[in-house]
DNA sequence: GCAAGGTC
């Protein structure tokens, strides 16, 4: 019998179906399914799927007690492999016992080669004769053509490639465990509170921390924008002063004040441009698009996994952005022909030929993500449906046409000042028809000719200030990680989640805690190698050398151990400095804001020595005795906000299904509302049978169109007025004598803007990653 | 109880 081992059950099942001449009998052992069949030549075969890695590298048990082992000892400690999926291992061994040949059919990438070697070792342990009859099937899609091709062109397992993967495993564990224990022991953060360090997570944290530093160093500068509302032929449109940003208020005001009807058109320009259809989805672009729809990266991947397991979409963990030859695109469309997208699909199917877009990344692992099933809307939950629809729409978009956009520009001279009105509209929607997510509304300008006169019906002057670079959203962060080669398609979302779980970051967009900032800083200073993407870059090079047999795994790991020994020496010498730096961050994280009672001191989280319970108290004690109770579970994060009702600082409690924002004053009237809301949510979740805490993730991708600027958010009395009656307070009309109104015009203009921009910002409580 | 990498 021929034994075929794949990386996952789904692949074993599909391969059996494709290769069988006369049907497949499925059976299982210890709940692990396997598939028996005779191929077209009559060879009896059995296919079984692993669950990814089924063994794990680890230290022997005598190194497991953190307090009893110097972290330094881990550097040269022996490594052992332990079985992590015992039932799978036993099933593989049971099937290997009866096999006379073995085909490794794990994924076509480096990690697949390593998983294949692990499976081979297990099989040979059980049945030594197999070692002479091992072949490797390499396929990049689970399609009949591709599988048949791979199985009629069997290859050999590349041991050097698998060993390159092992080198990575060993180095990650040795560095990660040694440094994780070092920082945890140095700061006394043991048990569930431990602080972690790793080749991927630490440089990722550094990226986040560096952006935060830029934000803190940013000095915002005021500027003024002068805008007019114009009218021609009954159609209203707006124009901006050509200068766009005035750095001089007096000059802006002077320009504003002299503006009067009419304006004269000095130039009209029209251009059209092609907007290319998007590339097929790989994991990175899919998660990025999903985070724009309000999903956390981890939630998007979990739902994608569900959709894949239900047969609705193809394998969701892929780097590939080019549909392989073996994928029949027309057939894939036909799957959708009778479903919810029938009309749009029919339109594409009516074409003589289909031309798909191609992305930059072409890999051998899997096809890009595309729909493979056609569930009805009601079959899926709303959150599942919206991601399925995203995949379908992207797929259709990649088979559609480029869009054509028209841009219009009208230059207008108003009392000697140059103004510019810009418009745009879609001439030919093409792919935008199928994929409306990023589509902007048309902004039409009236038909004008040079020399035409236009009415100035309104004018505004807005005071704004330049804004620091935005924090990263999870989608942007994943793209950034990919750019730096940090993590893989299958792990990036989990790495980010890990930073949340460790308390290094919180919020959405991703904001570092003070502890996270200091951890990044300490490691950058005392162990720079682990804090930079360079370590990964060099490891990648070494892995290539191993797979080409220019270096051995042992050589690479030995050099890495030497480097770690040096890094460790530096950390040990500066143990105190490292610990106190991280403590500084931890201490800063406890400060929740100014004390509402004394106003001179700050309030912070304290743990009572007597009762071991935590509470909030004023730093001015005993002069000020202000205290607040705190929930005893979950991490407490200061929000920097004050409750408008009770005047006490608001805090965020993490650790439940979703972050919980509350004001410290237990008698605040908002408490009743919270209680009611929580109760309503709880009963809703109970009714749905699942509350995954992701519903709060309503954040949108931060818009970058404003090129780093948005309205100043100074809160003045005018803000409230404007927010309540925008129509009245919004603008100063050009007809009124402007002189006395200048200040008002500026303030209210700002306030209106502030209100508006606020509405498009991410929901402050949308902590997708923390749920 | 450590990492990062698979997959459920």
PDB file of N, CA and C in Angstrom, chain A residues 437-484:
ATOM      1  N   UNK A 437     -15.916  48.851  -2.724  1.00  0.00           N
ATOM      2  CA  UNK A 437     -15.449  49.246  -1.385  1.00  0.00           C
ATOM      3  C   UNK A 437     -14.657  50.545  -1.358  1.00  0.00           C
ATOM      4  N   UNK A 438     -13.805  50.720  -2.354  1.00  0.00           N
ATOM      5  CA  UNK A 438     -12.936  51.896  -2.303  1.00  0.00           C
ATOM      6  C   UNK A 438     -13.453  53.012  -3.212  1.00  0.00           C
ATOM      7  N   UNK A 439     -14.621  52.806  -3.792  1.00  0.00           N
ATOM      8  CA  UNK A 439     -15.119  53.761  -4.777  1.00  0.00           C
ATOM      9  C   UNK A 439     -15.519  55.088  -4.134  1.00  0.00           C
ATOM     10  N   UNK A 440     -15.053  56.163  -4.742  1.00  0.00           N
ATOM     11  CA  UNK A 440     -15.425  57.480  -4.238  1.00  0.00           C
ATOM     12  C   UNK A 440     -16.633  58.004  -5.000  1.00  0.00           C
ATOM     13  N   UNK A 441     -17.356  58.869  -4.302  1.00  0.00           N
ATOM     14  CA  UNK A 441     -18.515  59.456  -4.970  1.00  0.00           C
ATOM     15  C   UNK A 441     -18.060  60.429  -6.050  1.00  0.00           C
ATOM     16  N   UNK A 442     -18.789  60.468  -7.144  1.00  0.00           N
ATOM     17  CA  UNK A 442     -18.472  61.436  -8.189  1.00  0.00           C
ATOM     18  C   UNK A 442     -18.643  62.847  -7.650  1.00  0.00           C
ATOM     19  N   UNK A 443     -17.768  63.720  -8.051  1.00  0.00           N
ATOM     20  CA  UNK A 443     -17.889  65.109  -7.665  1.00  0.00           C
ATOM     21  C   UNK A 443     -17.919  65.900  -8.971  1.00  0.00           C
ATOM     22  N   UNK A 444     -19.124  66.312  -9.366  1.00  0.00           N
ATOM     23  CA  UNK A 444     -19.278  66.923 -10.679  1.00  0.00           C
ATOM     24  C   UNK A 444     -19.108  68.438 -10.618  1.00  0.00           C
ATOM     25  N   UNK A 445     -18.426  68.964 -11.602  1.00  0.00           N
ATOM     26  CA  UNK A 445     -18.322  70.419 -11.728  1.00  0.00           C
ATOM     27  C   UNK A 445     -19.227  70.851 -12.880  1.00  0.00           C
ATOM     28  N   UNK A 446     -19.743  72.076 -12.827  1.00  0.00           N
ATOM     29  CA  UNK A 446     -20.568  72.534 -13.958  1.00  0.00           C
ATOM     30  C   UNK A 446     -19.705  72.694 -15.209  1.00  0.00           C
ATOM     31  N   UNK A 447     -20.344  72.655 -16.349  1.00  0.00           N
ATOM     32  CA  UNK A 447     -19.618  72.845 -17.608  1.00  0.00           C
ATOM     33  C   UNK A 447     -19.271  74.326 -17.751  1.00  0.00           C
ATOM     34  N   UNK A 448     -18.005  74.633 -17.774  1.00  0.00           N
ATOM     35  CA  UNK A 448     -17.579  76.030 -17.814  1.00  0.00           C
ATOM     36  C   UNK A 448     -16.547  76.239 -18.907  1.00  0.00           C
ATOM     37  N   UNK A 449     -16.460  77.473 -19.367  1.00  0.00           N
ATOM     38  CA  UNK A 449     -15.433  77.819 -20.345  1.00  0.00           C
ATOM     39  C   UNK A 449     -14.606  78.978 -19.823  1.00  0.00           C
ATOM     40  N   UNK A 450     -13.420  79.091 -20.346  1.00  0.00           N
ATOM     41  CA  UNK A 450     -12.553  80.183 -19.969  1.00  0.00           C
ATOM     42  C   UNK A 450     -13.304  81.490 -20.190  1.00  0.00           C
ATOM     43  N   UNK A 451     -13.237  82.396 -19.235  1.00  0.00           N
ATOM     44  CA  UNK A 451     -13.899  83.696 -19.369  1.00  0.00           C
ATOM     45  C   UNK A 451     -15.272  83.748 -18.726  1.00  0.00           C
ATOM     46  N   UNK A 452     -15.856  82.600 -18.410  1.00  0.00           N
ATOM     47  CA  UNK A 452     -17.176  82.576 -17.760  1.00  0.00           C
ATOM     48  C   UNK A 452     -17.099  83.239 -16.386  1.00  0.00           C
ATOM     49  N   UNK A 453     -18.224  83.810 -15.973  1.00  0.00           N
ATOM     50  CA  UNK A 453     -18.299  84.404 -14.636  1.00  0.00           C
ATOM     51  C   UNK A 453     -19.082  83.477 -13.710  1.00  0.00           C
ATOM     52  N   UNK A 454     -18.632  83.357 -12.469  1.00  0.00           N
ATOM     53  CA  UNK A 454     -19.342  82.525 -11.489  1.00  0.00           C
ATOM     54  C   UNK A 454     -19.631  83.360 -10.245  1.00  0.00           C
ATOM     55  N   UNK A 455     -20.743  83.040  -9.563  1.00  0.00           N
ATOM     56  CA  UNK A 455     -21.096  83.761  -8.342  1.00  0.00           C
ATOM     57  C   UNK A 455     -20.344  83.191  -7.150  1.00  0.00           C
ATOM     58  N   UNK A 456     -19.902  84.061  -6.283  1.00  0.00           N
ATOM     59  CA  UNK A 456     -19.329  83.612  -5.012  1.00  0.00           C
ATOM     60  C   UNK A 456     -20.457  83.675  -3.993  1.00  0.00           C
ATOM     61  N   UNK A 457     -20.984  82.534  -3.581  1.00  0.00           N
ATOM     62  CA  UNK A 457     -22.142  82.559  -2.683  1.00  0.00           C
ATOM     63  C   UNK A 457     -21.743  82.401  -1.221  1.00  0.00           C
ATOM     64  N   UNK A 458     -20.555  81.975  -0.969  1.00  0.00           N
ATOM     65  CA  UNK A 458     -20.138  81.783   0.412  1.00  0.00           C
ATOM     66  C   UNK A 458     -18.620  81.734   0.459  1.00  0.00           C
ATOM     67  N   UNK A 459     -18.071  82.086   1.619  1.00  0.00           N
ATOM     68  CA  UNK A 459     -16.617  81.957   1.771  1.00  0.00           C
ATOM     69  C   UNK A 459     -16.295  81.526   3.190  1.00  0.00           C
ATOM     70  N   UNK A 460     -15.205  80.791   3.328  1.00  0.00           N
ATOM     71  CA  UNK A 460     -14.832  80.279   4.649  1.00  0.00           C
ATOM     72  C   UNK A 460     -13.341  80.388   4.845  1.00  0.00           C
ATOM     73  N   UNK A 461     -12.960  80.563   6.092  1.00  0.00           N
ATOM     74  CA  UNK A 461     -11.540  80.455   6.421  1.00  0.00           C
ATOM     75  C   UNK A 461     -11.438  79.490   7.594  1.00  0.00           C
ATOM     76  N   UNK A 462     -10.654  78.442   7.421  1.00  0.00           N
ATOM     77  CA  UNK A 462     -10.520  77.420   8.463  1.00  0.00           C
ATOM     78  C   UNK A 462      -9.130  77.473   9.069  1.00  0.00           C
ATOM     79  N   UNK A 463      -9.084  77.467  10.377  1.00  0.00           N
ATOM     80  CA  UNK A 463      -7.790  77.347  11.065  1.00  0.00           C
ATOM     81  C   UNK A 463      -7.543  75.874  11.318  1.00  0.00           C
ATOM     82  N   UNK A 464      -6.419  75.413  10.898  1.00  0.00           N
ATOM     83  CA  UNK A 464      -6.107  73.992  11.121  1.00  0.00           C
ATOM     84  C   UNK A 464      -4.678  73.860  11.594  1.00  0.00           C
ATOM     85  N   UNK A 465      -4.290  72.653  11.881  1.00  0.00           N
ATOM     86  CA  UNK A 465      -2.874  72.448  12.176  1.00  0.00           C
ATOM     87  C   UNK A 465      -2.404  71.127  11.583  1.00  0.00           C
ATOM     88  N   UNK A 466      -1.122  71.100  11.273  1.00  0.00           N
ATOM     89  CA  UNK A 466      -0.561  69.873  10.703  1.00  0.00           C
ATOM     90  C   UNK A 466      -0.640  68.775  11.759  1.00  0.00           C
ATOM     91  N   UNK A 467      -0.846  67.550  11.297  1.00  0.00           N
ATOM     92  CA  UNK A 467      -1.055  66.438  12.214  1.00  0.00           C
ATOM     93  C   UNK A 467       0.126  65.470  12.187  1.00  0.00           C
ATOM     94  N   UNK A 468       0.405  64.843  13.317  1.00  0.00           N
ATOM     95  CA  UNK A 468       1.489  63.859  13.325  1.00  0.00           C
ATOM     96  C   UNK A 468       1.103  62.655  12.466  1.00  0.00           C
ATOM     97  N   UNK A 469       2.077  61.854  12.078  1.00  0.00           N
ATOM     98  CA  UNK A 469       1.741  60.649  11.310  1.00  0.00           C
ATOM     99  C   UNK A 469       0.783  59.768  12.112  1.00  0.00           C
ATOM    100  N   UNK A 470      -0.152  59.146  11.418  1.00  0.00           N
ATOM    101  CA  UNK A 470      -1.172  58.354  12.107  1.00  0.00           C
ATOM    102  C   UNK A 470      -0.575  57.077  12.693  1.00  0.00           C
ATOM    103  N   UNK A 471      -1.226  56.571  13.714  1.00  0.00           N
ATOM    104  CA  UNK A 471      -0.850  55.245  14.226  1.00  0.00           C
ATOM    105  C   UNK A 471      -1.223  54.211  13.181  1.00  0.00           C
ATOM    106  N   UNK A 472      -0.587  53.050  13.250  1.00  0.00           N
ATOM    107  CA  UNK A 472      -0.888  51.999  12.284  1.00  0.00           C
ATOM    108  C   UNK A 472      -2.199  51.302  12.616  1.00  0.00           C
ATOM    109  N   UNK A 473      -2.998  51.064  11.601  1.00  0.00           N
ATOM    110  CA  UNK A 473      -4.120  50.142  11.764  1.00  0.00           C
ATOM    111  C   UNK A 473      -3.559  48.734  11.629  1.00  0.00           C
ATOM    112  N   UNK A 474      -4.346  47.732  11.961  1.00  0.00           N
ATOM    113  CA  UNK A 474      -3.828  46.363  11.882  1.00  0.00           C
ATOM    114  C   UNK A 474      -3.493  45.961  10.453  1.00  0.00           C
ATOM    115  N   UNK A 475      -4.289  46.440   9.495  1.00  0.00           N
ATOM    116  CA  UNK A 475      -4.029  46.113   8.094  1.00  0.00           C
ATOM    117  C   UNK A 475      -2.715  46.711   7.617  1.00  0.00           C
ATOM    118  N   UNK A 476      -2.511  47.978   7.946  1.00  0.00           N
ATOM    119  CA  UNK A 476      -1.266  48.643   7.564  1.00  0.00           C
ATOM    120  C   UNK A 476      -0.082  47.948   8.220  1.00  0.00           C
ATOM    121  N   UNK A 477      -0.276  47.553   9.481  1.00  0.00           N
ATOM    122  CA  UNK A 477       0.807  46.900  10.206  1.00  0.00           C
ATOM    123  C   UNK A 477       1.183  45.572   9.554  1.00  0.00           C
ATOM    124  N   UNK A 478       0.180  44.829   9.133  1.00  0.00           N
ATOM    125  CA  UNK A 478       0.461  43.557   8.470  1.00  0.00           C
ATOM    126  C   UNK A 478       1.203  43.791   7.154  1.00  0.00           C
ATOM    127  N   UNK A 479       0.815  44.832   6.439  1.00  0.00           N
ATOM    128  CA  UNK A 479       1.525  45.153   5.192  1.00  0.00           C
ATOM    129  C   UNK A 479       2.973  45.546   5.479  1.00  0.00           C
ATOM    130  N   UNK A 480       3.145  46.282   6.562  1.00  0.00           N
ATOM    131  CA  UNK A 480       4.491  46.710   6.949  1.00  0.00           C
ATOM    132  C   UNK A 480       5.352  45.509   7.357  1.00  0.00           C
ATOM    133  N   UNK A 481       4.732  44.583   8.071  1.00  0.00           N
ATOM    134  CA  UNK A 481       5.465  43.371   8.475  1.00  0.00           C
ATOM    135  C   UNK A 481       5.890  42.595   7.232  1.00  0.00           C
ATOM    136  N   UNK A 482       4.989  42.521   6.266  1.00  0.00           N
ATOM    137  CA  UNK A 482       5.334  41.791   5.043  1.00  0.00           C
ATOM    138  C   UNK A 482       6.493  42.481   4.340  1.00  0.00           C
ATOM    139  N   UNK A 483       6.439  43.800   4.317  1.00  0.00           N
ATOM    140  CA  UNK A 483       7.512  44.560   3.671  1.00  0.00           C
ATOM    141  C   UNK A 483       8.864  44.262   4.327  1.00  0.00           C
ATOM    142  N   UNK A 484       8.879  44.133   5.639  1.00  0.00           N
ATOM    143  CA  UNK A 484      10.123  43.840   6.357  1.00  0.00           C
ATOM    144  C   UNK A 484      10.381  42.343   6.489  1.00  0.00           C
TER     145      UNK A 484
END
